[in-house]
Structure formats: C-alpha cells, structure tokens
C-alpha cells in the first residue's frame, strides 16, 4: 500500500511525462495542419488558373466573333460577293456560344459585383454591334448601298465596337487580378511552411530533452528513496519511456517528410524547395540520432556528430580533415550545431570547396579561456582553387545558422579569405562537457 507522500511523488513524476507527450502530439497536429493549409492554397490556385483560362478563352472568342462578323460585313459591302458573308455568319454563330460560356464560368465560382455589371454591359454592347452589322448586311442585300454606306460610315458601329472591347479588357483585367491574389496567397503559404516546420521540429526535440531530463530526475529520486530492486525497476521504466519517446520522435520525422513530399507531388517546379526542406529535416534527424545510445545522460560525441552530418558528401572528391579533443554534447547543443554543420556542408557542395576539384575542408575545435569564461571554439575552414566571391544576400541558411548560434548561447563569424572561407563558432564551455572516459 502506497503512503500519501509516495502517491504525491508519483503524480509529480508523471506530470512532466504527460507534458512531453502533449507537446509531441501538439507538434504533430500543428505540422499536419500547416502542410494541409499549404496544400489547400496550392489547390485553390490551380482551380483559379483553370477558371481564369476558361474566362479568357470566352472573352477572346467574343472579341474574335465581333471582328470576324465585321470583316465579313465590310468585304460584302465592298465586293457585293456573298462569299464574304461566311466570315460574318461564323462570327454570328460563335458569339452566343461564347457569351453563354462566359456567363457560366464567371457565375460558377462566384463573381465580383463589378463582374456581374460587366456581363450585362458586354452583352448589351455585343448585341448592339451585331444588330448594326445585321442591319447593314440586310440593306446591302436589298440593294440599298448608299444607305448601307452611310450606316457604316457613322459612328454607331465604331462606338459599339470600342465599348465592347473596353468591357472585355476590363473583364480580363479583373480575372488576372483575382488570379494574382490566389498566386500570392499560395506563395505566402509556401514561405511560411519552412520556418514554421523548423520551429515545430525544434519544439519536438525540446520536448524529448524535457522527457529525458524528467526520466533521469525520476531515476535519481527513486535511487535515494528505494532499495536496489526498486531502483532497478525504476530504471527499467525510464529506459522504456526513453525508447518510446525516441521511437515517436522518429515517427514524427518520417510523417513530416512524407507530408512535405506529398504537398509538392503535383508541382514539379517545387521539387528544389522540397528537397531543401527534406535535407534540413534529415539534418535534424541525424543530430537527434547522434544523441541516442551514448550513455544514460544522452550525450553525443562531437566527432560522431560531424561524421553523421558529412556522411552524405563523403566520396573520393570530398577532402576533409577533422581534429580536436573528445567533447560530449548534450541534445541541446547537438541539434543546433548539427544544423549549422549541415548548412555549411551544403554550401560547400554548391558554392565552396567541394563545388569543384582541388577543394579541401578542415574542421578543428578546442577549448579557450579559463574558469567561468571558458568556451568551446569550432573552426570550419574551406580552401578552394577558385573560391566563389561572397554574396551580400542574406538567405534562409544564414538566418538558420545565426538562430542556431543564439540557441547555443554563443556566436558565429564568417570570414572570406583569398583562398576560401573561415567560419568560427564560439559557445560557452558551460554548455559543453568534458567526456568522462
């Protein structure tokens, strides 16, 4: 039978675990909703493109019908050859079908008040134009050439045609504006997805760290209050929880990767963005893997983390030199440092030492200072025969590295030399730990 203080202690130990599971669930649901909203925006954009195309075709068919009919009328008037009436009849038959299609397409997805007015104005001007054409054709057919000439030379037909074409142009402009708004909304959704997904993933990793911390704390409490058998049982439960949390986080990475790829399945042009997002998510997963299985405190070795990040680029042409003392990193340091190393490796492949032959990368780290001011310095040096000139543009990768440096409580500095680039990363020694073995 549990004593009252035992029951209260169990509740206190379960509370952080429930918090971890809640944060993990919230992260997964938030990611799903974010990706779903992006897919919905892109789907709405595609539907708007199809609708705008149909309306443009209908508008241009009406304009073409009026032009063909007018050309046939003019040819018939000049030559009195009824063969020219074929173009006139083609325009007359095309107009009602095009007008009906325009009404259907505009009304199908809802229309702006001005579009509703324009439909009526377009039909009014088009009817007036075709009525003027029909009247003159009938006059010519009856032999009233002079009256037909006066009718043609009057401003009636010209004014009707100008008003019709102005109304059609305004309808096109309105539809193009609607399409531009839909495109901007889709682009804004795509711009939001990467930083928000990164934030969600970082929160999830933080939740995992909280769970591990809570588990270790519970194990220590059990060690002080229970006998050896009870302590072993508590540690078994802690290991089971850590394994389950690790399994759930890996599943979360897999689900998010699948959703990101699915969101661009029908958009080939988005493939580079999707691959960039996937690479960064893989970097998070590698950094997370490096924090697992290295001891009961969840630390990761600096050299193991670097090897995991650089593994995808390890081939005969990728020269890299790694040196430095043994350093254990906690999950709090391993995750942002893994992101920075991944971004540097990616830039080296695209623009730096590994973008051509003869390039080399040297990575070394060391402790600096003493006492409370002691810090860890990591240097990334690229040497290339043909270094790429520095760019003034600050991209997402640069912002990601600065954010990761702030998370480490340190700073990152990048310098361009004549033969390459040097990146120095400093963070307090209090965040790193000397290995115990």
Short mmCIF file of C-alpha atoms in Angstrom, two decimals:
data_model
loop_
_atom_site.label_atom_id
_atom_site.label_comp_id
_atom_site.label_asym_id
_atom_site.label_seq_id
_atom_site.Cartn_x
_atom_site.Cartn_y
_atom_site.Cartn_z
CA UNK A 1 0.00 0.00 0.00
CA UNK A 2 1.38 3.39 -1.02
CA UNK A 3 1.85 6.07 1.58
CA UNK A 4 0.32 9.52 0.83
CA UNK A 5 3.73 11.01 0.10
CA UNK A 6 4.50 8.16 -2.33
CA UNK A 7 1.28 8.85 -4.25
CA UNK A 8 2.02 12.55 -4.45
CA UNK A 9 5.58 11.88 -5.63
CA UNK A 10 4.30 9.58 -8.38
CA UNK A 11 1.94 12.27 -9.60
CA UNK A 12 4.76 14.82 -9.67
CA UNK A 13 6.94 12.47 -11.71
CA UNK A 14 4.18 11.66 -14.17
CA UNK A 15 3.34 15.32 -14.82
CA UNK A 16 6.47 16.11 -16.96
CA UNK A 17 5.96 12.89 -18.91
CA UNK A 18 2.38 13.84 -19.74
CA UNK A 19 3.65 17.28 -20.73
CA UNK A 20 6.18 15.69 -23.11
CA UNK A 21 3.56 13.53 -24.76
CA UNK A 22 1.21 16.53 -25.06
CA UNK A 23 3.90 18.69 -26.69
CA UNK A 24 4.76 15.88 -29.12
CA UNK A 25 1.10 15.48 -30.08
CA UNK A 26 0.65 19.25 -30.48
CA UNK A 27 3.75 19.39 -32.69
CA UNK A 28 2.48 16.63 -34.95
CA UNK A 29 -1.02 18.12 -35.23
CA UNK A 30 0.42 21.59 -35.88
CA UNK A 31 2.64 20.25 -38.66
CA UNK A 32 -0.25 18.41 -40.27
CA UNK A 33 -2.47 21.50 -40.19
CA UNK A 34 0.32 23.66 -41.61
CA UNK A 35 1.03 21.34 -44.52
CA UNK A 36 -2.69 20.84 -45.15
CA UNK A 37 -3.25 24.61 -45.36
CA UNK A 38 -0.39 24.90 -47.86
CA UNK A 39 -1.85 22.12 -50.00
CA UNK A 40 -5.28 23.79 -49.87
CA UNK A 41 -3.78 27.13 -51.00
CA UNK A 42 -1.99 25.48 -53.91
CA UNK A 43 -5.14 23.59 -54.90
CA UNK A 44 -7.16 26.81 -54.84
CA UNK A 45 -4.50 28.45 -57.04
CA UNK A 46 -4.70 25.62 -59.60
CA UNK A 47 -8.51 25.86 -59.69
CA UNK A 48 -8.31 29.62 -60.16
CA UNK A 49 -5.83 29.18 -63.03
CA UNK A 50 -8.26 26.82 -64.80
CA UNK A 51 -11.20 29.18 -64.21
CA UNK A 52 -9.24 32.23 -65.41
CA UNK A 53 -8.14 30.39 -68.56
CA UNK A 54 -11.73 29.47 -69.41
CA UNK A 55 -12.91 33.05 -68.88
CA UNK A 56 -10.05 34.40 -71.00
CA UNK A 57 -10.94 31.98 -73.82
CA UNK A 58 -14.59 33.05 -73.68
CA UNK A 59 -13.71 36.77 -73.65
CA UNK A 60 -11.37 36.41 -76.60
CA UNK A 61 -13.90 34.31 -78.51
CA UNK A 62 -16.47 37.11 -78.14
CA UNK A 63 -13.92 39.64 -79.42
CA UNK A 64 -12.96 37.32 -82.29
CA UNK A 65 -16.63 36.78 -83.17
CA UNK A 66 -17.23 40.54 -83.44
CA UNK A 67 -14.09 41.05 -85.54
CA UNK A 68 -14.97 38.19 -87.92
CA UNK A 69 -18.53 39.42 -88.34
CA UNK A 70 -17.36 42.99 -89.03
CA UNK A 71 -14.74 41.77 -91.53
CA UNK A 72 -17.39 39.77 -93.39
CA UNK A 73 -19.75 42.76 -93.47
CA UNK A 74 -17.02 45.04 -94.85
CA UNK A 75 -16.00 42.51 -97.50
CA UNK A 76 -19.61 42.01 -98.59
CA UNK A 77 -20.15 45.77 -98.79
CA UNK A 78 -17.02 46.37 -100.89
CA UNK A 79 -17.32 43.43 -103.31
CA UNK A 80 -21.05 42.50 -103.10
CA UNK A 81 -19.71 38.93 -103.10
CA UNK A 82 -21.82 36.77 -100.79
CA UNK A 83 -18.88 34.51 -100.12
CA UNK A 84 -17.63 37.13 -97.69
CA UNK A 85 -20.74 36.51 -95.62
CA UNK A 86 -19.19 33.20 -94.44
CA UNK A 87 -16.97 35.14 -92.02
CA UNK A 88 -19.98 37.19 -90.94
CA UNK A 89 -22.08 34.09 -90.27
CA UNK A 90 -19.19 32.45 -88.40
CA UNK A 91 -18.97 35.42 -86.05
CA UNK A 92 -22.74 35.46 -85.51
CA UNK A 93 -22.79 31.75 -84.63
CA UNK A 94 -19.71 31.99 -82.36
CA UNK A 95 -20.96 34.95 -80.32
CA UNK A 96 -23.95 33.37 -78.47
CA UNK A 97 -21.96 30.25 -77.54
CA UNK A 98 -19.06 32.31 -76.23
CA UNK A 99 -21.35 34.65 -74.31
CA UNK A 100 -23.11 31.71 -72.67
CA UNK A 101 -19.80 30.10 -71.72
CA UNK A 102 -18.58 33.39 -70.20
CA UNK A 103 -21.70 33.62 -68.04
CA UNK A 104 -21.34 30.02 -66.86
CA UNK A 105 -17.64 30.33 -65.97
CA UNK A 106 -17.99 33.68 -64.18
CA UNK A 107 -21.01 32.53 -62.17
CA UNK A 108 -19.64 29.05 -61.38
CA UNK A 109 -17.16 30.13 -58.70
CA UNK A 110 -18.90 33.33 -57.62
CA UNK A 111 -18.25 36.69 -59.20
CA UNK A 112 -17.33 40.17 -58.08
CA UNK A 113 -20.06 42.83 -58.18
CA UNK A 114 -18.18 44.59 -60.97
CA UNK A 115 -18.01 41.35 -62.98
CA UNK A 116 -21.79 41.00 -62.69
CA UNK A 117 -22.17 44.52 -64.08
CA UNK A 118 -19.65 43.81 -66.86
CA UNK A 119 -21.54 40.71 -68.00
CA UNK A 120 -24.59 42.85 -68.65
CA UNK A 121 -22.53 45.63 -70.28
CA UNK A 122 -20.66 43.18 -72.55
CA UNK A 123 -23.88 41.54 -73.68
CA UNK A 124 -25.50 44.93 -74.30
CA UNK A 125 -22.62 46.27 -76.41
CA UNK A 126 -22.19 42.97 -78.29
CA UNK A 127 -25.92 42.84 -79.13
CA UNK A 128 -25.74 46.44 -80.34
CA UNK A 129 -22.74 45.68 -82.54
CA UNK A 130 -24.28 42.55 -84.09
CA UNK A 131 -27.58 44.37 -84.61
CA UNK A 132 -25.75 47.15 -86.50
CA UNK A 133 -23.93 44.56 -88.62
CA UNK A 134 -27.15 42.67 -89.39
CA UNK A 135 -28.93 45.88 -90.43
CA UNK A 136 -26.23 46.89 -92.90
CA UNK A 137 -25.99 43.36 -94.35
CA UNK A 138 -29.78 43.39 -94.96
CA UNK A 139 -29.53 46.84 -96.62
CA UNK A 140 -26.79 45.60 -98.94
CA UNK A 141 -28.83 42.52 -99.77
CA UNK A 142 -31.81 44.75 -100.76
CA UNK A 143 -29.57 46.93 -102.91
CA UNK A 144 -29.68 49.95 -100.58
CA UNK A 145 -25.97 50.53 -100.99
CA UNK A 146 -25.98 54.27 -100.22
CA UNK A 147 -27.96 53.82 -97.03
CA UNK A 148 -25.67 50.97 -96.00
CA UNK A 149 -22.65 53.14 -96.69
CA UNK A 150 -23.98 55.95 -94.54
CA UNK A 151 -24.70 53.47 -91.75
CA UNK A 152 -21.21 52.00 -91.95
CA UNK A 153 -19.53 55.42 -92.03
CA UNK A 154 -21.50 56.62 -89.00
CA UNK A 155 -20.02 56.34 -85.50
CA UNK A 156 -22.63 53.83 -84.33
CA UNK A 157 -20.68 50.68 -85.20
CA UNK A 158 -17.32 52.10 -84.16
CA UNK A 159 -18.59 53.26 -80.77
CA UNK A 160 -20.30 49.91 -80.12
CA UNK A 161 -17.10 48.04 -81.00
CA UNK A 162 -14.93 50.26 -78.81
CA UNK A 163 -17.26 49.89 -75.84
CA UNK A 164 -17.40 46.13 -76.31
CA UNK A 165 -13.63 45.77 -76.44
CA UNK A 166 -13.16 48.08 -73.42
CA UNK A 167 -15.60 45.96 -71.41
CA UNK A 168 -13.85 42.75 -72.47
CA UNK A 169 -10.46 44.21 -71.50
CA UNK A 170 -11.77 45.18 -68.08
CA UNK A 171 -13.14 41.66 -67.55
CA UNK A 172 -9.71 40.22 -68.42
CA UNK A 173 -8.01 42.63 -66.00
CA UNK A 174 -10.37 41.66 -63.16
CA UNK A 175 -9.72 37.94 -63.73
CA UNK A 176 -5.97 38.48 -63.87
CA UNK A 177 -6.17 40.37 -60.58
CA UNK A 178 -8.09 37.50 -58.94
CA UNK A 179 -5.50 35.01 -60.23
CA UNK A 180 -2.64 37.18 -58.97
CA UNK A 181 -4.21 37.26 -55.48
CA UNK A 182 -4.57 33.47 -55.46
CA UNK A 183 -0.94 33.09 -56.55
CA UNK A 184 0.26 35.45 -53.81
CA UNK A 185 -1.69 33.51 -51.17
CA UNK A 186 -0.15 30.22 -52.33
CA UNK A 187 3.34 31.75 -52.33
CA UNK A 188 2.82 33.16 -48.82
CA UNK A 189 1.74 29.72 -47.59
CA UNK A 190 4.86 28.14 -49.10
CA UNK A 191 7.07 30.83 -47.50
CA UNK A 192 5.56 30.08 -44.07
CA UNK A 193 5.95 26.33 -44.17
CA UNK A 194 9.75 26.04 -43.83
CA UNK A 195 10.33 28.27 -40.74
CA UNK A 196 7.19 27.00 -39.02
CA UNK A 197 8.12 23.37 -39.64
CA UNK A 198 11.62 24.04 -38.31
CA UNK A 199 10.13 25.65 -35.21
CA UNK A 200 7.78 22.69 -34.71
CA UNK A 201 10.66 20.24 -35.04
CA UNK A 202 12.82 22.19 -32.60
CA UNK A 203 9.93 22.22 -30.11
CA UNK A 204 9.60 18.48 -30.51
CA UNK A 205 13.32 17.95 -29.88
CA UNK A 206 13.00 20.21 -26.85
CA UNK A 207 10.10 18.09 -25.63
CA UNK A 208 12.26 14.99 -26.00
CA UNK A 209 15.01 16.66 -23.95
CA UNK A 210 12.48 17.54 -21.26
CA UNK A 211 11.30 13.93 -21.20
CA UNK A 212 14.84 12.60 -20.82
CA UNK A 213 15.57 15.12 -18.09
CA UNK A 214 12.39 14.17 -16.27
CA UNK A 215 13.23 10.49 -16.60
CA UNK A 216 16.74 10.94 -15.16
CA UNK A 217 15.38 13.05 -12.34
CA UNK A 218 12.80 10.40 -11.50
CA UNK A 219 15.51 7.72 -11.54
CA UNK A 220 17.64 9.73 -9.11
CA UNK A 221 14.67 10.24 -6.79
CA UNK A 222 13.97 6.52 -6.82
CA UNK A 223 17.65 5.80 -6.09
CA UNK A 224 17.51 7.93 -2.93
CA UNK A 225 14.20 6.58 -1.64
CA UNK A 226 14.07 2.90 -2.65
CA UNK A 227 16.10 -0.28 -2.27
CA UNK A 228 18.29 -1.70 -5.03
CA UNK A 229 15.50 -3.83 -6.55
CA UNK A 230 13.10 -0.89 -6.67
CA UNK A 231 15.80 1.30 -8.23
CA UNK A 232 16.42 -1.29 -10.97
CA UNK A 233 12.70 -1.40 -11.71
CA UNK A 234 12.54 2.40 -11.92
CA UNK A 235 15.44 2.46 -14.34
CA UNK A 236 13.77 -0.16 -16.48
CA UNK A 237 10.70 2.04 -16.71
CA UNK A 238 12.89 5.05 -17.55
CA UNK A 239 14.62 3.15 -20.35
CA UNK A 240 11.28 2.02 -21.73
CA UNK A 241 9.94 5.59 -21.72
CA UNK A 242 13.10 6.95 -23.37
CA UNK A 243 12.88 4.27 -26.06
CA UNK A 244 9.19 5.02 -26.67
CA UNK A 245 9.81 8.78 -26.89
CA UNK A 246 12.71 8.20 -29.27
CA UNK A 247 10.52 5.94 -31.41
CA UNK A 248 7.70 8.50 -31.50
CA UNK A 249 10.02 11.34 -32.47
CA UNK A 250 11.48 9.28 -35.34
CA UNK A 251 7.94 8.50 -36.49
CA UNK A 252 7.19 12.23 -36.38
CA UNK A 253 10.19 12.94 -38.62
CA UNK A 254 9.05 10.25 -41.07
CA UNK A 255 5.46 11.58 -41.17
CA UNK A 256 6.60 15.17 -41.73
CA UNK A 257 8.99 14.12 -44.52
CA UNK A 258 6.18 12.18 -46.22
CA UNK A 259 3.75 15.10 -45.94
CA UNK A 260 6.28 17.62 -47.30
CA UNK A 261 6.98 15.43 -50.33
CA UNK A 262 3.25 14.78 -50.85
CA UNK A 263 2.49 18.52 -50.85
CA UNK A 264 4.60 19.01 -53.98
CA UNK A 265 3.69 15.77 -55.72
CA UNK A 266 1.74 17.61 -58.44
CA UNK A 267 4.11 20.60 -58.65
CA UNK A 268 7.41 19.66 -60.27
CA UNK A 269 8.63 23.24 -60.01
CA UNK A 270 8.56 22.94 -56.20
CA UNK A 271 10.95 19.96 -56.18
CA UNK A 272 14.10 22.03 -55.30
CA UNK A 273 12.31 23.63 -52.33
CA UNK A 274 11.02 20.26 -51.14
CA UNK A 275 14.50 18.71 -51.42
CA UNK A 276 15.95 21.62 -49.41
CA UNK A 277 13.32 21.16 -46.68
CA UNK A 278 13.88 17.40 -46.65
CA UNK A 279 17.64 17.85 -46.33
CA UNK A 280 17.24 20.11 -43.30
CA UNK A 281 14.79 17.68 -41.68
CA UNK A 282 17.30 14.87 -42.31
CA UNK A 283 19.94 17.02 -40.60
CA UNK A 284 17.70 17.30 -37.54
CA UNK A 285 17.18 13.54 -37.59
CA UNK A 286 20.94 12.89 -37.85
CA UNK A 287 21.62 15.24 -34.96
CA UNK A 288 18.92 13.51 -32.95
CA UNK A 289 20.36 10.07 -33.73
CA UNK A 290 23.78 11.26 -32.60
CA UNK A 291 22.33 12.00 -29.12
CA UNK A 292 21.00 8.46 -28.68
CA UNK A 293 22.76 5.42 -27.31
CA UNK A 294 25.86 7.23 -25.95
CA UNK A 295 25.19 6.73 -22.26
CA UNK A 296 22.48 7.31 -19.66
CA UNK A 297 22.82 11.11 -19.92
CA UNK A 298 22.06 11.17 -23.69
CA UNK A 299 25.29 12.94 -24.65
CA UNK A 300 26.83 12.80 -28.14
CA UNK A 301 30.47 12.98 -29.22
CA UNK A 302 31.50 15.94 -31.38
CA UNK A 303 33.36 13.70 -33.86
CA UNK A 304 30.35 11.36 -34.21
CA UNK A 305 28.06 14.32 -34.93
CA UNK A 306 30.43 15.69 -37.62
CA UNK A 307 30.79 12.26 -39.24
CA UNK A 308 26.99 11.86 -39.43
CA UNK A 309 26.47 15.30 -40.98
CA UNK A 310 29.24 14.88 -43.56
CA UNK A 311 28.42 11.25 -44.40
CA UNK A 312 26.20 12.07 -47.47
CA UNK A 313 29.09 14.01 -49.05
CA UNK A 314 31.89 11.51 -48.33
CA UNK A 315 33.39 10.37 -51.59
CA UNK A 316 36.74 10.35 -53.33
CA UNK A 317 36.48 14.01 -54.30
CA UNK A 318 35.44 15.36 -50.87
CA UNK A 319 38.61 16.04 -48.88
CA UNK A 320 38.05 16.82 -45.20
CA UNK A 321 40.38 16.95 -42.19
CA UNK A 322 38.86 16.65 -38.70
CA UNK A 323 40.80 17.22 -35.47
CA UNK A 324 40.05 18.11 -31.89
CA UNK A 325 39.73 16.70 -28.37
CA UNK A 326 36.90 14.43 -27.25
CA UNK A 327 33.85 16.58 -26.44
CA UNK A 328 30.45 15.40 -25.26
CA UNK A 329 27.45 17.43 -26.45
CA UNK A 330 24.02 17.39 -24.88
CA UNK A 331 20.91 17.23 -27.13
CA UNK A 332 20.53 20.98 -26.56
CA UNK A 333 23.91 21.62 -28.24
CA UNK A 334 23.93 18.73 -30.73
CA UNK A 335 20.73 19.77 -32.55
CA UNK A 336 21.60 23.43 -33.44
CA UNK A 337 25.26 22.55 -34.05
CA UNK A 338 24.17 19.74 -36.41
CA UNK A 339 22.00 22.22 -38.34
CA UNK A 340 24.92 24.66 -38.71
CA UNK A 341 27.29 21.93 -39.91
CA UNK A 342 24.69 20.68 -42.40
CA UNK A 343 24.19 24.19 -43.81
CA UNK A 344 27.97 24.68 -44.17
CA UNK A 345 28.36 21.29 -45.89
CA UNK A 346 25.53 22.09 -48.30
CA UNK A 347 27.04 25.48 -49.19
CA UNK A 348 30.44 23.83 -49.69
CA UNK A 349 28.92 21.43 -52.24
CA UNK A 350 27.02 24.21 -54.05
CA UNK A 351 29.44 27.11 -53.96
CA UNK A 352 32.52 26.34 -51.88
CA UNK A 353 35.42 23.93 -51.59
CA UNK A 354 33.50 20.86 -52.75
CA UNK A 355 31.86 22.54 -55.76
CA UNK A 356 34.91 21.76 -57.90
CA UNK A 357 38.11 19.76 -57.88
CA UNK A 358 41.03 20.51 -55.56
CA UNK A 359 38.99 21.91 -52.68
CA UNK A 360 39.51 20.92 -49.04
CA UNK A 361 37.70 21.45 -45.75
CA UNK A 362 39.44 21.45 -42.35
CA UNK A 363 37.41 21.23 -39.12
CA UNK A 364 39.03 21.61 -35.70
CA UNK A 365 37.83 22.55 -32.26
CA UNK A 366 39.46 23.43 -28.93
CA UNK A 367 38.73 24.88 -25.50
CA UNK A 368 39.53 28.56 -24.93
CA UNK A 369 39.72 30.68 -21.80
CA UNK A 370 39.56 29.53 -18.19
CA UNK A 371 37.15 29.42 -15.31
CA UNK A 372 33.74 31.00 -15.85
CA UNK A 373 34.90 32.44 -19.21
CA UNK A 374 35.91 29.09 -20.65
CA UNK A 375 34.35 28.39 -24.06
CA UNK A 376 34.47 25.94 -26.92
CA UNK A 377 35.65 27.15 -30.34
CA UNK A 378 34.97 25.25 -33.57
CA UNK A 379 36.61 26.40 -36.81
CA UNK A 380 35.42 25.42 -40.30
CA UNK A 381 37.98 26.34 -42.96
CA UNK A 382 37.44 25.89 -46.71
CA UNK A 383 40.30 26.07 -49.20
CA UNK A 384 39.46 26.18 -52.90
CA UNK A 385 41.48 26.88 -56.08
CA UNK A 386 38.62 29.02 -57.42
CA UNK A 387 36.68 30.40 -54.42
CA UNK A 388 33.24 31.85 -55.06
CA UNK A 389 33.03 35.62 -54.34
CA UNK A 390 30.94 36.46 -51.23
CA UNK A 391 27.33 37.49 -51.76
CA UNK A 392 25.57 40.38 -49.98
CA UNK A 393 22.29 38.45 -49.92
CA UNK A 394 21.19 37.01 -46.57
CA UNK A 395 19.33 33.77 -47.25
CA UNK A 396 17.40 31.42 -45.02
CA UNK A 397 20.52 29.31 -44.44
CA UNK A 398 22.38 32.29 -42.95
CA UNK A 399 19.43 33.15 -40.71
CA UNK A 400 19.21 29.49 -39.62
CA UNK A 401 22.89 29.46 -38.63
CA UNK A 402 22.55 32.72 -36.67
CA UNK A 403 19.47 31.37 -34.89
CA UNK A 404 21.31 28.14 -34.01
CA UNK A 405 24.26 30.16 -32.66
CA UNK A 406 21.90 32.10 -30.39
CA UNK A 407 20.39 28.84 -29.19
CA UNK A 408 23.89 27.70 -28.19
CA UNK A 409 24.34 30.96 -26.29
CA UNK A 410 27.31 31.86 -28.48
CA UNK A 411 28.13 33.48 -31.80
CA UNK A 412 29.10 32.56 -35.34
CA UNK A 413 31.51 34.58 -37.51
CA UNK A 414 32.21 34.08 -41.22
CA UNK A 415 35.29 35.49 -42.97
CA UNK A 416 36.24 35.30 -46.64
CA UNK A 417 39.93 34.81 -47.43
CA UNK A 418 41.63 34.94 -50.88
CA UNK A 419 41.73 31.13 -51.00
CA UNK A 420 38.40 30.33 -49.36
CA UNK A 421 36.27 30.91 -46.27
CA UNK A 422 36.63 30.50 -42.48
CA UNK A 423 33.69 30.11 -40.08
CA UNK A 424 34.31 30.39 -36.32
CA UNK A 425 31.68 29.16 -33.86
CA UNK A 426 32.02 30.05 -30.16
CA UNK A 427 29.76 28.98 -27.31
CA UNK A 428 30.23 28.86 -23.52
CA UNK A 429 32.05 25.89 -22.06
CA UNK A 430 29.24 25.55 -19.53
CA UNK A 431 27.11 24.17 -22.40
CA UNK A 432 29.71 21.54 -23.30
CA UNK A 433 31.04 18.81 -21.09
CA UNK A 434 34.35 17.06 -20.72
CA UNK A 435 33.94 13.36 -21.51
CA UNK A 436 34.04 11.06 -18.53
CA UNK A 437 36.01 8.37 -20.36
#
